[in-house]
Short mmCIF file of C-alpha atoms and ligand atoms in Angstrom, two decimals:
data_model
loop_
_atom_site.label_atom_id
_atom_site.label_comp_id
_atom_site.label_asym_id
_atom_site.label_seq_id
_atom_site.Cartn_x
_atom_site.Cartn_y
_atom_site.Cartn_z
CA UNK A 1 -7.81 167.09 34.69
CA UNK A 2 -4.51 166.34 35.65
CA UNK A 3 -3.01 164.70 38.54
CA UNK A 4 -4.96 161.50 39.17
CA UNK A 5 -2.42 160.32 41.59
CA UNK A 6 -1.67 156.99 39.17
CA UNK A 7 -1.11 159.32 35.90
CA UNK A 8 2.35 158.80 34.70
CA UNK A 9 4.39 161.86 36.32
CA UNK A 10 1.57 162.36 39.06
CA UNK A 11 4.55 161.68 41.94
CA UNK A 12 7.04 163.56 40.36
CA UNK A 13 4.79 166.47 39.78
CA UNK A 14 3.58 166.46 43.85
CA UNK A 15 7.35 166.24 44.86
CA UNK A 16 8.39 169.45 42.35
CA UNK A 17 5.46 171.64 43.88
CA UNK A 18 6.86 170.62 47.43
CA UNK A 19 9.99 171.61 46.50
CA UNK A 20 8.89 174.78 45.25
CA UNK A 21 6.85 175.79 47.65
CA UNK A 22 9.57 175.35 50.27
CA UNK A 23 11.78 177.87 48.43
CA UNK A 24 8.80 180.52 47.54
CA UNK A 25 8.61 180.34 51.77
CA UNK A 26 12.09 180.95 52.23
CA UNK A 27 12.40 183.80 49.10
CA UNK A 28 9.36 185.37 49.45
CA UNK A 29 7.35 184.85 52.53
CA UNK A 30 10.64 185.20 54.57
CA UNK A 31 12.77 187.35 52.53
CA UNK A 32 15.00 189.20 54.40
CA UNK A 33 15.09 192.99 55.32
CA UNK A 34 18.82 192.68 53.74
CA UNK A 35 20.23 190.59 51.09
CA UNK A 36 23.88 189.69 50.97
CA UNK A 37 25.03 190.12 47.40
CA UNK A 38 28.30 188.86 45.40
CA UNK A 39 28.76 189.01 41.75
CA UNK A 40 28.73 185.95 38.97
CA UNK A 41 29.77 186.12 35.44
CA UNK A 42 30.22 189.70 35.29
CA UNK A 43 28.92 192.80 37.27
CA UNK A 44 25.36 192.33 36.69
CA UNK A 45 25.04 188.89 37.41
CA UNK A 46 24.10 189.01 40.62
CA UNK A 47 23.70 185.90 43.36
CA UNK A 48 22.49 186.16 47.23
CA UNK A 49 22.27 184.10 50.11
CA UNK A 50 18.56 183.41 49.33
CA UNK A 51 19.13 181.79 45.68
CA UNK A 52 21.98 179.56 47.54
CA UNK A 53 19.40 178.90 50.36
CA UNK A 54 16.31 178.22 48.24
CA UNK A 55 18.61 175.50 46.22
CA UNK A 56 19.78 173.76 49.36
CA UNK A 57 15.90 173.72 50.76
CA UNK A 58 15.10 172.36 46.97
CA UNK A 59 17.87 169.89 47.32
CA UNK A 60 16.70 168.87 50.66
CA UNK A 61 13.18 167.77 49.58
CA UNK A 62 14.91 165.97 46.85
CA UNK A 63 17.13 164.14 48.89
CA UNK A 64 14.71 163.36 51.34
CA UNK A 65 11.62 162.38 48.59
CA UNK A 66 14.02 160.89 45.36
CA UNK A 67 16.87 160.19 46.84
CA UNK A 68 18.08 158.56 43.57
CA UNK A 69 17.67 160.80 41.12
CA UNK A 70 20.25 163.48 39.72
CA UNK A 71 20.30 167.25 40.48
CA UNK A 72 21.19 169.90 38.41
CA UNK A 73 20.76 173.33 40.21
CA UNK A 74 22.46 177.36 38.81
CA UNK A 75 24.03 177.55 42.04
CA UNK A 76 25.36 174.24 43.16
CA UNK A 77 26.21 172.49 40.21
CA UNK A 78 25.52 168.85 38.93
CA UNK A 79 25.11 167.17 35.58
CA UNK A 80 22.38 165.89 33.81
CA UNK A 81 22.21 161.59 34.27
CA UNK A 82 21.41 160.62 30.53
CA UNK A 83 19.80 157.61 31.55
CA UNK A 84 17.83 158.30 34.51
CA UNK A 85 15.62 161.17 36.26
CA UNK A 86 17.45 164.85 36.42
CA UNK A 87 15.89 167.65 38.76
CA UNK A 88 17.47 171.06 36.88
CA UNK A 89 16.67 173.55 39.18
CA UNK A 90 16.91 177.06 39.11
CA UNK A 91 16.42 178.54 42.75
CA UNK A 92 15.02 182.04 42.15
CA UNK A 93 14.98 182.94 37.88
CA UNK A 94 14.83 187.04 37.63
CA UNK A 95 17.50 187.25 40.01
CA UNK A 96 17.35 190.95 39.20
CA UNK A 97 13.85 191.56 39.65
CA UNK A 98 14.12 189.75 43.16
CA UNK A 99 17.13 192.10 44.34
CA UNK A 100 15.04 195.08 43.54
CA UNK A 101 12.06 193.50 44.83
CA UNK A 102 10.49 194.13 42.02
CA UNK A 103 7.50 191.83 40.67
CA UNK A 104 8.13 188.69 38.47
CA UNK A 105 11.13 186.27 39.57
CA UNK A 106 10.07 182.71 39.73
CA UNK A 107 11.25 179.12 41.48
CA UNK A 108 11.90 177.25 38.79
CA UNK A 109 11.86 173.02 39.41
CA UNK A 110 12.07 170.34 36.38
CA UNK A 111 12.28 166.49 36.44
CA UNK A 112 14.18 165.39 33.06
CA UNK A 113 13.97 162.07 32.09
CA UNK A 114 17.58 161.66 29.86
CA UNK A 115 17.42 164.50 27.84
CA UNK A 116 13.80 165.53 27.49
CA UNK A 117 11.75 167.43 30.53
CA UNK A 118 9.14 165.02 31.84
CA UNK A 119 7.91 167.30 34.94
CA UNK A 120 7.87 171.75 35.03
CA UNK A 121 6.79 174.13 37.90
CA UNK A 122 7.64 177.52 37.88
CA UNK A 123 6.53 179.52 41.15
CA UNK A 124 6.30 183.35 40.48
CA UNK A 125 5.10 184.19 44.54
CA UNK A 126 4.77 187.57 43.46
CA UNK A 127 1.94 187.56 41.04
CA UNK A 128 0.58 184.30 43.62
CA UNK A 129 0.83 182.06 40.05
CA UNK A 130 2.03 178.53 40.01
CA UNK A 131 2.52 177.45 36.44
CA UNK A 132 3.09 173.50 35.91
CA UNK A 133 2.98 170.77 33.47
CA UNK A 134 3.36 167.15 32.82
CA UNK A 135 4.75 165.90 29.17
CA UNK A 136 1.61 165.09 27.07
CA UNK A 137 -0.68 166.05 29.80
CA UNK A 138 -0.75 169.75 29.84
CA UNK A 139 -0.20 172.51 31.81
CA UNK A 140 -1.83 174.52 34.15
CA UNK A 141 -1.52 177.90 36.01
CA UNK A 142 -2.78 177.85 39.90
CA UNK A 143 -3.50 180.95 41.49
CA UNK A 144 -5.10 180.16 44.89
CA UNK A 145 -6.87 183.91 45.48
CA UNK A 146 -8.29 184.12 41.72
CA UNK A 147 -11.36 182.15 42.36
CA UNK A 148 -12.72 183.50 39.18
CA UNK A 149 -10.63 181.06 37.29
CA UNK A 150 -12.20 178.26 38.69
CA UNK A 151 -12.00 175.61 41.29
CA UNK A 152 -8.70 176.36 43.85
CA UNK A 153 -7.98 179.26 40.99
CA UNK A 154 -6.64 176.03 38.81
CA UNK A 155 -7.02 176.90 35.13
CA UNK A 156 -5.78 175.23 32.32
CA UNK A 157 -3.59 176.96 30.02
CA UNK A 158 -3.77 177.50 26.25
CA UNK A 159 -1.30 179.75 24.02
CA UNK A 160 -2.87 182.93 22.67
CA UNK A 161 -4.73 182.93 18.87
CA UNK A 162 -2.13 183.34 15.55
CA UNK A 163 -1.47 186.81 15.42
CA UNK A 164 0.44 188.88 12.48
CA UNK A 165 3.36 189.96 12.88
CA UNK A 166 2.53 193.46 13.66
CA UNK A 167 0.29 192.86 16.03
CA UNK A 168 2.57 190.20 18.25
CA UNK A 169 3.56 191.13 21.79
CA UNK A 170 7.31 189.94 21.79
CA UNK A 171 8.90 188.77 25.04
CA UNK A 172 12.31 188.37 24.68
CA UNK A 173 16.23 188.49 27.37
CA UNK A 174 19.50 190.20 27.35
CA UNK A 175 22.32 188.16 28.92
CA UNK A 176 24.86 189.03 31.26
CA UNK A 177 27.61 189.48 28.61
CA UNK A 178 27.83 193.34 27.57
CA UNK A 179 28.70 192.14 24.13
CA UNK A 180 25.96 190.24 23.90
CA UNK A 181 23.99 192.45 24.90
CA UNK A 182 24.88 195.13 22.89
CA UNK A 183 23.99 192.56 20.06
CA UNK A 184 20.70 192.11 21.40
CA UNK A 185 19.75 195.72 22.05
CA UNK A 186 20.54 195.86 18.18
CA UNK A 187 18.22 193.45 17.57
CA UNK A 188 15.54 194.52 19.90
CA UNK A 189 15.73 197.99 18.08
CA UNK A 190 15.51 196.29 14.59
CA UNK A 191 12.47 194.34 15.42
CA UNK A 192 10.25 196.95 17.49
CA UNK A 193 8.99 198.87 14.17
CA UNK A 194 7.43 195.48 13.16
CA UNK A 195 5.41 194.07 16.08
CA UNK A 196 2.98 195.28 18.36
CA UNK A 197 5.63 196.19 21.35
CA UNK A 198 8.25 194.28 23.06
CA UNK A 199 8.41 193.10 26.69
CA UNK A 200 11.65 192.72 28.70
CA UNK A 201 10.71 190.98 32.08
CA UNK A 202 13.27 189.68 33.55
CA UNK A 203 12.73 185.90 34.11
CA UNK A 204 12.97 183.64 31.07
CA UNK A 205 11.03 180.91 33.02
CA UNK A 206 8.17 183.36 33.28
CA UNK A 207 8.82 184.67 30.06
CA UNK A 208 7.94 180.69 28.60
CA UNK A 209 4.92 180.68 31.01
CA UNK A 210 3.66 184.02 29.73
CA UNK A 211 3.22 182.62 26.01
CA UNK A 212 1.88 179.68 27.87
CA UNK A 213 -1.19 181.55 29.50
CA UNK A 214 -1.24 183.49 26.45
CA UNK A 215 0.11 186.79 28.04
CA UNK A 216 2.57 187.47 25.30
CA UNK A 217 2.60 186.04 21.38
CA UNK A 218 6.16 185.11 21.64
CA UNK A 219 9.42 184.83 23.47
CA UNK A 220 13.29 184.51 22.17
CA UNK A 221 16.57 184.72 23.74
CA UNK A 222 19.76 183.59 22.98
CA UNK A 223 22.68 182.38 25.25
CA UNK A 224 20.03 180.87 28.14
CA UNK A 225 21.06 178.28 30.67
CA UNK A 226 19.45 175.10 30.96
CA UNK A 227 18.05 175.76 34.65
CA UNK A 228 16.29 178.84 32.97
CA UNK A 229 14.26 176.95 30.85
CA UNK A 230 13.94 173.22 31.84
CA UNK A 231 10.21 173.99 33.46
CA UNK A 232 9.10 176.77 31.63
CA UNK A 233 9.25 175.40 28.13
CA UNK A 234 7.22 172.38 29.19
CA UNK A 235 4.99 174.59 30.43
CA UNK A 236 4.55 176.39 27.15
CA UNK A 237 4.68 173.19 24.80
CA UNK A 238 2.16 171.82 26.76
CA UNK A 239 0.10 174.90 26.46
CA UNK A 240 0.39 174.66 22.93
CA UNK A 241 3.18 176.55 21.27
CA UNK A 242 5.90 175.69 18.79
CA UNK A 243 9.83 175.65 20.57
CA UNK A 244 12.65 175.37 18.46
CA UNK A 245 16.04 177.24 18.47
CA UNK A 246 16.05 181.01 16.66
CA UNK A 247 18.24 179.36 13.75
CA UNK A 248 15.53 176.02 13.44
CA UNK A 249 16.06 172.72 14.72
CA UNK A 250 15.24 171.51 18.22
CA UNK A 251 15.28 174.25 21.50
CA UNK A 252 18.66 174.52 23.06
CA UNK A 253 19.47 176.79 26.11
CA UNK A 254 21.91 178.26 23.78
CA UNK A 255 19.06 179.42 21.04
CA UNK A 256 15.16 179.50 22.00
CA UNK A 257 12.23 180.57 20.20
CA UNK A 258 9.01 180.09 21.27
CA UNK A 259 5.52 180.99 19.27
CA UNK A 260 2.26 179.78 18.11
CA UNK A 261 2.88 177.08 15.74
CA UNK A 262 1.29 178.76 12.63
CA UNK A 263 3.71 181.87 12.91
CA UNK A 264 7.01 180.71 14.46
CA UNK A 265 7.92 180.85 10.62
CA UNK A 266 7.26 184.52 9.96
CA UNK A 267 8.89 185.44 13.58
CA UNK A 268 11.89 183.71 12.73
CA UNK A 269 12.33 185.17 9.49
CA UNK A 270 12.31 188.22 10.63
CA UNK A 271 14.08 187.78 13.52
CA UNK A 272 16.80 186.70 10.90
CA UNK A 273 16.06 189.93 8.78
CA UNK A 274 16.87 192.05 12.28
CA UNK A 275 20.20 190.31 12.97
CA UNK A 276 19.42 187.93 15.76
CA UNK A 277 21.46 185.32 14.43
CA UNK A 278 24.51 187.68 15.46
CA UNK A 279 23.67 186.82 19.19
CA UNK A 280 23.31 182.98 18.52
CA UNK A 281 26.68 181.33 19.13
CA UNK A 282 27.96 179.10 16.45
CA UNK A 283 24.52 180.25 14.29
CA UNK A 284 26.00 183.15 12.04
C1 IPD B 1 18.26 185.38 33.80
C2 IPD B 1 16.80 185.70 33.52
C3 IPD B 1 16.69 186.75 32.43
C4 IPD B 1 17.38 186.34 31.18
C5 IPD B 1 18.83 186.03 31.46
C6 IPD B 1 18.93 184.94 32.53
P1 IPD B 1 18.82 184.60 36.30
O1 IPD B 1 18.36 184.34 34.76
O2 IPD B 1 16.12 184.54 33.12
O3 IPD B 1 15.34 187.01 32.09
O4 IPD B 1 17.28 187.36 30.22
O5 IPD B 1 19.42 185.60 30.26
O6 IPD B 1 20.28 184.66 32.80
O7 IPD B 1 20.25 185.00 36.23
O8 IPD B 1 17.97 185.67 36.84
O9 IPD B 1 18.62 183.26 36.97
#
């Protein structure tokens, strides 16, 4: 089991689930009766005063427990430190789901070291889960009131079996470009015929958990940041599953694709055969 204080990662790992459990208090335990909304990118990207509060209470753990390290956060900016430690931080993923109220938006807290994630936790307060991992140690989902999964509800987490095809659940995004996401509805339309049924969540964190734990086959998206998944595909590596970018190659923000190793192939190809490379920038 993980988290012998002296494993390599242990004290990162303790200061990322501090971090994130001071912004699930703020977003979720003490979420306001109003939010106070202003637009992003376009009209549906949506930020509130809780995303910018949970990344300054995120920050302020930081600064108080790693004072050297960089910071990378959705709402406050930063850059990744190519030679050192990174937190990428993405305050509340599902920003959607969490105006509505609606279940499954997550805190999302990664250490990097250079350019590879080290350190993931991904906090989704409404379903009480805790998903985190630790490069080549695993990862693990905590959920404090499901005693049935073991001690403290602490279980670790293994990608579902190989399925065909037609018989994959398929988590996948649409951005916040109406272009894009025209192109992806295309795609989305294309592909349901051939799988088992597609699932549209609304937080690509918890979308990486869920093939993590095993609660969906697969996930893609195209045109990600990398706050949205710097945690969450540790957490499904760890738990077994292939990443790579829908086109091949190594995972990029821009292009992710995440399956069971033994059928990423298939997926992609007919991904490819629906048209998703027409949503992958500089991949058609
Ligand atoms: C969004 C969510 C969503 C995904 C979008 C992301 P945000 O992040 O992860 O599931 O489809 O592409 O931008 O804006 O809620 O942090």
């Amino acid at each position: 089991m993980l988290a012998e204080p002296s494993a390599p990662g242990a004290d990162l790992l303790e200061v990322a689930l501090l971090a994130a459990r001071e912004a699930v208090r703020l977003i979720h335990d003490e979420r306001p009766a109003s939010l106070e909304v202003s637009t992003k990118s376009s009209a549906t990207d949506h930020v509130t005063q809780m995303d910018l509060r949970a990344e300054e209470a995120i920050r302020s753990v930081l600064g108080d427990r790693r004072p050297g390290d960089a910071v990378l956060g959705e709402e406050h900016g930063g850059a990744i430190d190519p030679t050192g430690i990174t937190w990428v931080v993405d305050p509340i993923d599902g920003t959607t789901n969490y105006l509505y109220d609606h279940p499954g938006y997550a805190v999302s807290v990664a250490a990097w070291d250079g350019g590879s994630p080290l350190v993931g936790v991904v906090a989704d307060p409404t379903h009480d889960r805790t998903y985190f991992a630790v490069a080549g140690q695993g990862a693990w989902c905590a959920s404090p009131a499901d005693r049935a999964r073991g001690p403290a509800g602490i279980q670790r987490l293994a990608i579902g079996g190989p399925a065909p095809l037609d018989r994959m659940l398929v988590a996948t995004g649409f951005g916040y470009d109406s272009d894009r996401r025209a192109a992806q509805g295309r795609v989305a339309a294309a592909l349901l015929p051939h799988v088992r049924d597609i699932r549209r969540m609304g937080a690509a964190a918890l979308d990486l958990c869920s093939v993590g734990a095993g609660r969906v086959d697969a996930y893609y998206e195209a045109g990600l940041s990398v706050w949205d998944l710097a945690a969450g595909r540790l957490v499904a590596t760890e738990a077994g599953a292939a990443l790579e970018a829908i086109e091949g190659g190594p995972p990029r923000p821009g292009s992710i694709l995440a399956a069971h190793p033994e059928r990423i192939g298939d997926l992609r190809r007919l991904l490819v055969d629906c048209g998703v490379l027409s949503t992958v920038e500089g991949a058609d």
